[in-house]
Amino acid sequence: MPEEAKEKREIPQEIIEKVKKLREEIEYHNYRYYVLDSPVISDAEYDALMRELRRLEEMYPELITPDSPTQRIGFKPAEGFKEVPHAEPMLSLDDAMNEEEVIEFDKRIKRFLGLPEETPIEYTVEPKIDGLAVELVYENGSLSIGATRGDGYVGEDVTNNIKTIPTVPLRLRKFTEDAPDIPPRIDVRGEVYMNKDEFKRINEERIRKGELPFANPRNAAAGSLRQLDPSITAKRKLDIFYYGVGKVEGYKFKTQWEILQTLPKWGLKVNPYVKLVKDIKEAINYHHHIERIRDTLPYEIDGVVIKVNDLSLWEKLGTKARSPRYALAYKFQPTQVTTQLLDVVFQVGRTGAITPVAVLKPVQIGGVIVERATLHNEDFIKNLDIRIGDWVLVQRAGEVIPEIVMPIKERRTGQEKEIIFPTHCPICGTKLIKKPEEAIWRCPNKNCYAQAVRKILHFASRNAMNIEGLGEKVARDLVDRGLVQNVADLYYLKWEDFMKLPGFAYKKAKNLYEAIQKSKKTTLGRFIYALGIRHVGEAMAQMLAEKFKSLDKLMNASMSDLLSIPGVGYEVAKSIVEFFKNEENRKMIQRMLDAGVTFVEEEKEEKPKILEGLTFVFTGTLKSMTRDEAKEIVRELGGKTTDSVSKNVDYVVAGDNPGSKYQRALQLGVKIINEEEFLKLIGKAK
């Protein structure tokens, strides 16, 4: 459309009002996020507001104003910190939510550069850490200033707080022979973050004090780094990954990959998952891979960052008002959203634990419609003051049951209702009890219908006795008709008994009967887990089986016997001893043994010696196994392990937060691989 026509056309009043309202909403949420570190909407909802405003401004460019949120990057620094201007702007990134938008990003770059569409462009890709962007200024190798991103042009001086992070070098050094000389000045950019475990610890502490928890690790990291008292920051275990540079004097990088490869040589930690890819297709495949493993990482990520590798192209592509043309954030499906709490129901578990479950206004999280979420326990509800009718922040990570994170009290209308915790079991009516040292109310009635059903389901589950066809409806029907009171009764049923159940004909009854008979031959570890002893999960059950070798020895083990096992604490030991002391439990176990339940050895196949002649060193935290387990695998496959790095070492396997061994390997030129590459080497890659 010609410019003259644009100027003359009339813009509908509803569009003008909508743009105005969107700007007001976004500015408010910017204030909550950047200044107060206390957002009231999820990232996904904020992104949706920004995308809608950007769409309308593209349709009606006459409405764009210099103070529109689309024309700036963040928000003004909070009071209490000195302002620090950035030598080069710290721009935010445009985001993409699907493959089509990523492919269009690639095409747009080629159009801008005048390249044929089939020309491959090299990119660097890396996980997008959900943290707080910072810039560290090093002058003559020494850290002089640490600043937040702020509004992209001016940040906050948090130097003293930055210095409390162990992975921030106070002075840069050359750790390898091929490391370039350290520039007279270099502005290094990174993302300060908080590990999931530390985030959980801090939130539990805040809830105990009656304080609202942080919504996510990013807000926890931001709140910690922006403490006026650095001693508070020091108590919170913050970390950082470096991803780029701003102003550099006395040295010129040619590619983004060169930056990522050089920073570790100066002692600056780069994410081990960074990768160089040959084209946009490989970048998309990388995104899908990282999304699959995101829940195994010890820190939160919300997407991957894709950057043109050639820095000379950055200069040609340039920037827009708030973002560069050469980079893109390819987001994952959101794991946190806000929705309304409609009601609360109370469920009874197999140990009698009463769990409050939130009934939610249906909402999509990570591609799944969520209608229910856990509220944990009564203390959690009271400490956060959660009420029926509240708008709440809900999260779902991996396969974990959705949970309420916090209520959005600013959205209350006064119509919300207090959640009343029951005093009696909602199933059998027995008065509930709570031990002084526990937060959970329990139904003490061992014959409670709900507990019986849950115990049967746990016993029959895939990782326990693996009884195919015994689901919740069947378990309820068995208990309803008095055919099963405890799990031992399953082994005394005849196939004809199943014919009494609704929906069962001869074939279905025979199949379930045969599945129960088949389950009689199991391993000791599976059987221990199937018993449903409190605090005894799959790994602990397997450990107990390996330690005691026989059920009889475990049943008669003392507290001291159990406490001598690494990883078994007082509560676990006490729970095991009390379970086997109970005469009813011993009778139930004996009935199963009398019915023919027997234990077989775990089948261990002879593994080929594919690592023969190779020596490995492990450093940092592995996600799929412990370092001791990894060492055992190497030995089983014919390799050797050592704890010191030398030129005789073939591979250094670097997990998360690798230590000095990583730097030593860089110095000696020893091959460094990440956990994914190690798993591929041993034939266990997913």
Short mmCIF file of C-alpha atoms in Angstrom, two decimals, residues 124-130 196 271-277 282-306 330-333 335 398 623 674-677 686:
data_model
loop_
_atom_site.label_atom_id
_atom_site.label_comp_id
_atom_site.label_asym_id
_atom_site.label_seq_id
_atom_site.Cartn_x
_atom_site.Cartn_y
_atom_site.Cartn_z
CA THR A 124 24.95 -22.08 16.65
CA VAL A 125 22.28 -23.56 18.90
CA GLU A 126 22.09 -23.75 22.69
CA PRO A 127 19.53 -24.29 25.46
CA LYS A 128 17.70 -21.10 26.44
CA ILE A 129 18.36 -20.89 30.17
CA ASP A 130 15.41 -19.56 32.15
CA LYS A 196 15.95 -26.88 40.50
CA ASN A 271 26.69 -24.72 28.49
CA PRO A 272 27.89 -28.22 27.48
CA TYR A 273 24.96 -28.62 25.08
CA VAL A 274 25.98 -25.79 22.72
CA LYS A 275 26.32 -27.03 19.16
CA LEU A 276 27.27 -25.85 15.67
CA VAL A 277 24.78 -26.93 12.99
CA GLU A 282 19.62 -29.38 11.99
CA ALA A 283 18.68 -26.49 14.31
CA ILE A 284 15.07 -27.72 14.41
CA ASN A 285 16.19 -31.31 15.12
CA TYR A 286 18.37 -29.97 17.94
CA HIS A 287 15.34 -28.18 19.42
CA HIS A 288 13.31 -31.39 19.43
CA HIS A 289 16.15 -33.31 21.09
CA ILE A 290 16.66 -30.71 23.84
CA GLU A 291 12.90 -30.59 24.47
CA ARG A 292 12.93 -34.37 25.00
CA ILE A 293 15.68 -34.20 27.62
CA ARG A 294 14.74 -30.87 29.26
CA ASP A 295 13.28 -32.51 32.36
CA THR A 296 16.51 -34.42 33.01
CA LEU A 297 18.49 -31.17 33.22
CA PRO A 298 19.19 -29.78 36.72
CA TYR A 299 18.12 -26.29 35.60
CA GLU A 300 15.07 -24.88 33.84
CA ILE A 301 15.11 -24.07 30.12
CA ASP A 302 12.24 -22.70 28.06
CA GLY A 303 13.53 -23.18 24.53
CA VAL A 304 16.66 -23.05 22.42
CA VAL A 305 18.50 -20.03 21.01
CA ILE A 306 19.43 -20.09 17.31
CA TYR A 330 12.61 -21.16 19.55
CA LYS A 331 10.34 -21.68 22.56
CA PHE A 332 9.00 -24.93 24.05
CA GLN A 333 5.38 -25.46 24.93
CA THR A 335 4.84 -25.58 31.48
CA GLY A 398 7.60 -33.74 32.35
CA LYS A 623 21.73 -36.73 34.80
CA ASN A 674 29.24 -34.63 27.20
CA GLU A 675 26.86 -37.15 28.76
CA GLU A 676 24.83 -37.58 25.59
CA GLU A 677 28.00 -38.49 23.64
CA LYS A 686 17.89 -42.47 23.32
#
